[in-house]
Coordinates of C-alpha atoms (C1' of nucleotides) in Angstrom, one line a residue:
Chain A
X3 CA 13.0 -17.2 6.6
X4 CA 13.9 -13.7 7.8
X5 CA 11.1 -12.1 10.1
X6 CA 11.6 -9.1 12.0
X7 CA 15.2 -9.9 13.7
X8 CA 16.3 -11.0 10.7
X9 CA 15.9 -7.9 8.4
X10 CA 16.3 -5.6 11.6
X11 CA 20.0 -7.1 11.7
X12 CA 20.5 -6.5 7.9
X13 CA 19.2 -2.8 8.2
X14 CA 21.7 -2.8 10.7
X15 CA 24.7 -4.0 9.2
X16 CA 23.9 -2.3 5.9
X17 CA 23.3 1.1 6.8
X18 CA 27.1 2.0 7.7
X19 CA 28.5 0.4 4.5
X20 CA 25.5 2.3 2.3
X21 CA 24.7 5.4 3.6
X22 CA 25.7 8.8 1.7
X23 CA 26.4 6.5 -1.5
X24 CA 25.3 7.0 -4.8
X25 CA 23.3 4.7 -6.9
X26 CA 25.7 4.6 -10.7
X27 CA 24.2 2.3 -11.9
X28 CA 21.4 -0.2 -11.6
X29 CA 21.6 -4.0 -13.1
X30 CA 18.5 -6.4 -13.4
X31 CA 19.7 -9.5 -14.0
X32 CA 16.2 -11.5 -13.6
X33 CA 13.0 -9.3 -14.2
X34 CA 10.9 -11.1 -12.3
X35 CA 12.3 -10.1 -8.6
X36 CA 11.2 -6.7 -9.5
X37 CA 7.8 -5.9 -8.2
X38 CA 5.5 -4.0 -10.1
X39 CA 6.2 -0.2 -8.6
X40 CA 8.2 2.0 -11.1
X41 CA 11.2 1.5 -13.3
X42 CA 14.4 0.7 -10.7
X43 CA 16.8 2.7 -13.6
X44 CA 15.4 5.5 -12.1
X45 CA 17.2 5.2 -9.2
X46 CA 20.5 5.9 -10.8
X47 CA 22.3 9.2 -9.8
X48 CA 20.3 9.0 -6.6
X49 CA 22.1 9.2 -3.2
X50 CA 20.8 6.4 -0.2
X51 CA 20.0 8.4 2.7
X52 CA 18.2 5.7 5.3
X53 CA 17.7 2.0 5.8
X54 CA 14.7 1.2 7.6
X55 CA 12.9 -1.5 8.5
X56 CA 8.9 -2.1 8.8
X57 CA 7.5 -5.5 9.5
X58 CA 9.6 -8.3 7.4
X59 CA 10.3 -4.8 4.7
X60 CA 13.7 -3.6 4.1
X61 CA 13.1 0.1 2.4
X62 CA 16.3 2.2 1.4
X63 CA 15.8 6.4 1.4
X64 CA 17.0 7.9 -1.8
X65 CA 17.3 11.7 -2.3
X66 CA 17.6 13.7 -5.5
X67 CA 15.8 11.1 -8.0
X68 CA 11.9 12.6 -7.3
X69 CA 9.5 11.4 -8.2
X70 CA 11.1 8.2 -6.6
X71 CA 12.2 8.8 -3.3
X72 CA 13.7 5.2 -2.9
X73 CA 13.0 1.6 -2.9
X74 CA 11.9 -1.5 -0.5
X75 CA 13.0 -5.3 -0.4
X76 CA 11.5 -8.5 0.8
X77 CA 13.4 -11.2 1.1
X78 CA 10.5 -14.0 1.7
X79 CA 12.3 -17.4 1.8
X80 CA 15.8 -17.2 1.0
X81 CA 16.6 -13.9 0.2
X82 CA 20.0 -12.0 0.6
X83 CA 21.4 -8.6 0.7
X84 CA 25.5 -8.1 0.5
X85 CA 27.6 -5.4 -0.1
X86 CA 30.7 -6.6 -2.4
X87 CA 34.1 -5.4 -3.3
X88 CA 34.6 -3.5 -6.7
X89 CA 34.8 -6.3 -9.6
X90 CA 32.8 -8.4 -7.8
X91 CA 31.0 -10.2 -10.2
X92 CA 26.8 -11.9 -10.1
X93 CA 26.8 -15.2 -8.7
X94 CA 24.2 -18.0 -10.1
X95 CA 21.4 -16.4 -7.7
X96 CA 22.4 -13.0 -7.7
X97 CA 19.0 -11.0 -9.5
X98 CA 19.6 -7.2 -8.8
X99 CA 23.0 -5.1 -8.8
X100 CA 23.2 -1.9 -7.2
X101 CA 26.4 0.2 -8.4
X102 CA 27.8 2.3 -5.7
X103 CA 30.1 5.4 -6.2
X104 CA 32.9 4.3 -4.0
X105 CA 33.1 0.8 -6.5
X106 CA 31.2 -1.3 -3.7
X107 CA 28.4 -3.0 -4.8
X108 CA 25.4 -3.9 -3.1
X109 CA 23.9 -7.0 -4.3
X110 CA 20.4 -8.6 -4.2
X111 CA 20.8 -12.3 -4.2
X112 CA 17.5 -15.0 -4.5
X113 CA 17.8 -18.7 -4.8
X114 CA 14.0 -19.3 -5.5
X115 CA 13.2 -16.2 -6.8
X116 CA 10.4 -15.4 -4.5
X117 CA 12.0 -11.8 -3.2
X118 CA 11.5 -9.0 -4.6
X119 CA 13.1 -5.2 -5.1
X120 CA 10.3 -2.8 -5.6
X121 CA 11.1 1.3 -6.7
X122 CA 8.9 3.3 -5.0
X123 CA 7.8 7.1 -5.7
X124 CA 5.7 9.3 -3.4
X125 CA 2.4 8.4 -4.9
X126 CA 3.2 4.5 -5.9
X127 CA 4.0 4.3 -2.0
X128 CA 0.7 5.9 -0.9
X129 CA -0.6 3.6 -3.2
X130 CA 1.0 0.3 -2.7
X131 CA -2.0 -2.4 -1.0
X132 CA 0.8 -4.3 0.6
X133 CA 1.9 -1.7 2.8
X134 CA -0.6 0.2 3.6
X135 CA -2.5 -3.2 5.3
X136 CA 0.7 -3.8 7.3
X137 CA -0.4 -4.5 11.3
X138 CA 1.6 -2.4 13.6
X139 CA 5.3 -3.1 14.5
X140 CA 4.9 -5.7 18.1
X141 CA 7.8 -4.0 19.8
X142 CA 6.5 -0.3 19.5
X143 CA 3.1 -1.6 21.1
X144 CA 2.3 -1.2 24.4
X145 CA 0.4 -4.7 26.0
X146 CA -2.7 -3.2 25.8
X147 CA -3.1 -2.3 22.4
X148 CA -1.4 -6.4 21.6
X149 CA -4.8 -7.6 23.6
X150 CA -6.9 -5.1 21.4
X151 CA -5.5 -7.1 18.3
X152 CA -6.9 -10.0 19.0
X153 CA -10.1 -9.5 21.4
X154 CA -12.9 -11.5 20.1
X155 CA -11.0 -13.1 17.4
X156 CA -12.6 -17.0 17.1
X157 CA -9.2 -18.3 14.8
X158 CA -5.9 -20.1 16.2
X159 CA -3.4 -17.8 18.1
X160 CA -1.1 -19.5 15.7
X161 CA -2.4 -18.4 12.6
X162 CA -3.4 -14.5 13.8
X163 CA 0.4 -14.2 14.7
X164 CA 1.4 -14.8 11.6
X165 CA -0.9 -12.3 9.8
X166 CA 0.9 -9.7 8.5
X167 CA -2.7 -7.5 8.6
X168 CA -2.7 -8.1 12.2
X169 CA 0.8 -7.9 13.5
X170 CA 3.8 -6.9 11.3
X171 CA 7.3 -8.6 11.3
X172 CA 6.0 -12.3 12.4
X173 CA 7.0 -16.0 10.9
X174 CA 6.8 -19.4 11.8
X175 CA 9.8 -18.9 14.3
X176 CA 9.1 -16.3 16.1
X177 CA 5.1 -17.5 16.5
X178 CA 6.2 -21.0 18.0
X179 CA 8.8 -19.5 20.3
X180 CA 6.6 -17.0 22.0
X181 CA 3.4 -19.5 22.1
X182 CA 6.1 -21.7 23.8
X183 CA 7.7 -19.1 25.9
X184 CA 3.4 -17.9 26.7
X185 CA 2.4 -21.8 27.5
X186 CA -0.3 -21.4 25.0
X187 CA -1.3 -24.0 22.9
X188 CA -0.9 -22.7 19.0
X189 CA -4.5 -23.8 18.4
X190 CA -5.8 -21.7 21.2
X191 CA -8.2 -19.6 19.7
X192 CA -7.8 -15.9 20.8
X193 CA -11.3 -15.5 22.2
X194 CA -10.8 -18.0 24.6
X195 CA -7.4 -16.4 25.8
X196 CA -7.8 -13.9 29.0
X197 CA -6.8 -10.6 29.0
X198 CA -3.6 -11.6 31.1
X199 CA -2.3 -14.6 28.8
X200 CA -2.7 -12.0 25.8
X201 CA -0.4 -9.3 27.9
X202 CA 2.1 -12.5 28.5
X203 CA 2.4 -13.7 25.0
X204 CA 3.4 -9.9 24.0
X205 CA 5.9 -9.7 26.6
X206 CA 7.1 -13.1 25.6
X207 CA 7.3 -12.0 22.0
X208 CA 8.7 -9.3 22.7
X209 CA 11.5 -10.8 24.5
X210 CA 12.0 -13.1 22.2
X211 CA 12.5 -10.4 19.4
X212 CA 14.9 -8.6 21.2
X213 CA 16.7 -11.7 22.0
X214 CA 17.3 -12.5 18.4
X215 CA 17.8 -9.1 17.4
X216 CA 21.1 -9.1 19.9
X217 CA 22.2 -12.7 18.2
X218 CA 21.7 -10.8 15.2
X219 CA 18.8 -13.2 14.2
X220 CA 18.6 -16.9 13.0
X221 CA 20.4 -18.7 10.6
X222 CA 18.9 -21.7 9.3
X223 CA 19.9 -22.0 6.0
X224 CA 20.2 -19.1 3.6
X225 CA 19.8 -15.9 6.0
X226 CA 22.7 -13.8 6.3
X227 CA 23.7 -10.1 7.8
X228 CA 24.8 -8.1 5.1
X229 CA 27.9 -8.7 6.1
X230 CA 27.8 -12.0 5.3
X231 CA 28.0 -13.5 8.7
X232 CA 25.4 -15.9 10.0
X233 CA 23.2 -14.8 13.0
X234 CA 23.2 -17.1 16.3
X235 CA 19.7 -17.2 17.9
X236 CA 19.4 -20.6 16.0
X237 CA 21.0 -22.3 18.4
X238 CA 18.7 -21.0 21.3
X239 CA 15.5 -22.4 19.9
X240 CA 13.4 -23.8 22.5
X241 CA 10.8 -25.8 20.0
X242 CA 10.9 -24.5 16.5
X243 CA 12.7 -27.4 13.8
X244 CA 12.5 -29.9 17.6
X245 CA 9.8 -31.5 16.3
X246 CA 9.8 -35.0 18.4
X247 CA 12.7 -34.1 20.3
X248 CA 12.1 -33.7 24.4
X249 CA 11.2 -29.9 26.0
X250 CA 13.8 -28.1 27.5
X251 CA 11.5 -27.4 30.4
X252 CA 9.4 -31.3 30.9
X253 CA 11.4 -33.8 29.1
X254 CA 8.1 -34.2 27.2
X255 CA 9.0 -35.2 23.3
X256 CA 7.4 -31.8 21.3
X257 CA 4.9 -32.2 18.7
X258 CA 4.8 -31.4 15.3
X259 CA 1.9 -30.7 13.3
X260 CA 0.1 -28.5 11.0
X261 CA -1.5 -25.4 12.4
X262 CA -3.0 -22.3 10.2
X263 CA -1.5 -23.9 7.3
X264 CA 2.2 -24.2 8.6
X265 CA 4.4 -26.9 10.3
X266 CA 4.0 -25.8 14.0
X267 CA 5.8 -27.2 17.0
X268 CA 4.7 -27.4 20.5
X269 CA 4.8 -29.1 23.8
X270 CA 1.9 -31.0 24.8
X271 CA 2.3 -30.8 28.3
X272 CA 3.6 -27.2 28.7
X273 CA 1.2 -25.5 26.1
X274 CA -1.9 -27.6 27.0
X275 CA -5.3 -27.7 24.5
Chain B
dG12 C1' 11.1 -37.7 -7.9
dG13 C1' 8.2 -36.3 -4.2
dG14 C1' 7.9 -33.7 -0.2
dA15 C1' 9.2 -29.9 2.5
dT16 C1' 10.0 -25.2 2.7
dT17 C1' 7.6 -19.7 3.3
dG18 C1' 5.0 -15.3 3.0
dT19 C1' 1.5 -13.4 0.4
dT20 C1' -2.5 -13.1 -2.6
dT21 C1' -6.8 -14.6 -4.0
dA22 C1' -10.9 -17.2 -3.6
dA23 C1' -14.3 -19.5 -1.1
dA24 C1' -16.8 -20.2 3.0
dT25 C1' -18.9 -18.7 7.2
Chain C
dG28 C1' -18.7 -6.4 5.3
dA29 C1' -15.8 -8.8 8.3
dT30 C1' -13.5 -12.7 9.5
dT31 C1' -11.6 -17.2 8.7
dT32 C1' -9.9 -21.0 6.1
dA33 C1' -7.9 -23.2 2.1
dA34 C1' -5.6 -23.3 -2.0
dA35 C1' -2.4 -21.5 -5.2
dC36 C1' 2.0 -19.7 -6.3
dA37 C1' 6.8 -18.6 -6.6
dA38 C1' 11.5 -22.3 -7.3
dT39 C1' 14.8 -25.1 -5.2
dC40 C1' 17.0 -28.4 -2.4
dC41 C1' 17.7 -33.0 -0.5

DNA sequence: GGGATTGTTTAAAT
DNA sequence: GATTTAAACAATCC
């Protein structure tokens, strides 16, 4: 569940409570939400130095551990990041435990295990397929370069959103709200879009970003700040999870179906074929 | 107990 | 080769 607002909001609330700390020790409690990469042990005795965000990636800065020079997160479905108390001790989804030098302890949290915390060194970095594929970030591109993204594309707006390749930092959420917001229909394919639709939609999404980013992002379920509060922009959801109930803006009941390969709702009268 | 849930990778098709 | 689509996968909750 946490796109771009999401882990923009937990970069946020972590950095104060993390930075200057030092990594004492490092505790893998279930192997497999560590990704490939090199060993996370290696980390310990390192100090954090940044949180940053790019796309749906969390990636901490840590100095004086070369070759590694720090680690990323992604938190696909229901992943967590907290910062405890001293003595705070795993809970039943809790995966990795970070050890910081003031007692806190930051830790990595999974339900289903999909997550994953990957060390990263200078060369495994430059290396890593994942990242270097990433699409650019949609609020540090100007509308022109959005329309470039998709010119001549023949597949559904819907499902080019959604590609991480294409466009960094989108989910099903964000997608529907802006094809919404745009009065596109999600199975619009980009081709047939004009040049000034394709400038709305990124100004839409845009907007809608930034709106979530203020509400500190969406809780549905599981997403969190690293705080541990919930986010609000849940509550301002104009179609996604309405499925059959009526459009804010027609009174129309929204439609539900499955787009791209995901559950997508829509208005039939405001987002027409 | 089956269906829904999601982002990514991989394979297959165009 | 590039683009697009579909299936597979991770695991849990309700």
């Amino acid at each position: 569940m946490p796109e771009l607002p999401e882990v923009e909001t937990i970069v946020r609330t972590l950095l104060p409570m993390v930075l200057g700390k030092k990594i004492c020790a490092v505790q893998v409690l279930n192997p497999g939400s560590v990704d490939g990469g090199e060993n996370l042990a290696l980390l310990v005795g390192g100090s954090i130095v940044g949180i940053r965000r790019r796309g749906k990636l969390l990636l901490a800065d840590v100095d004086g551990v070369a070759p590694l020079i720090g680690f990323a997160v992604h938190l696909k479905m229901t992943g967590r990041l907290f910062v405890y108390p001293q003595n705070t001790s795993s809970g039943p989804h809790t995966r990795v435990i970070l050890d910081l030098d003031d007692g806190q302890r930051l830790f990595f949290d999974d339900a289903r295990k999909f997550g994953y915390v990957r060390a990263l060194s200078e060369i495994g970095f430059r290396n890593w397929s994942f990242w270097n594929k990433l699409g650019p970030e949609p609020l540090e591109l100007p509308p022109a370069a959005f329309v470039n993204l998709f010119t001549g594309r023949r597949a559904a707006m819907k499902g080019l959103l959604l590609d991480q390749q294409i466009l960094a930092g989108v989910g099903n959420i964000y997608a529907d709200e802006s094809l919404f917001r745009a009065g596109i229909h999600p199975r619009t394919k980009a081709v047939d879009l004009s040049c000034a639709q394709l400038e709305a939609l990124c100004g839409h999404l845009k907007a809608v970003l930034e709106e979530s980013i203020r509400d500190c992002g969406s809780s549905i379920k599981d997403y969190r700040t690293a705080r541990g509060d919930a986010g609000a922009f849940q509550n301002k959801f104009r179609v996604y999870g309405r499925g059959g109930k009526p459009c804010i803006t027609c009174g129309s009941a929204l439609a539900s179906q499955t787009i791209a390969g995901r559950t997508t709702i829509f208005c039939p009268h405001c987002q027409p074929e």
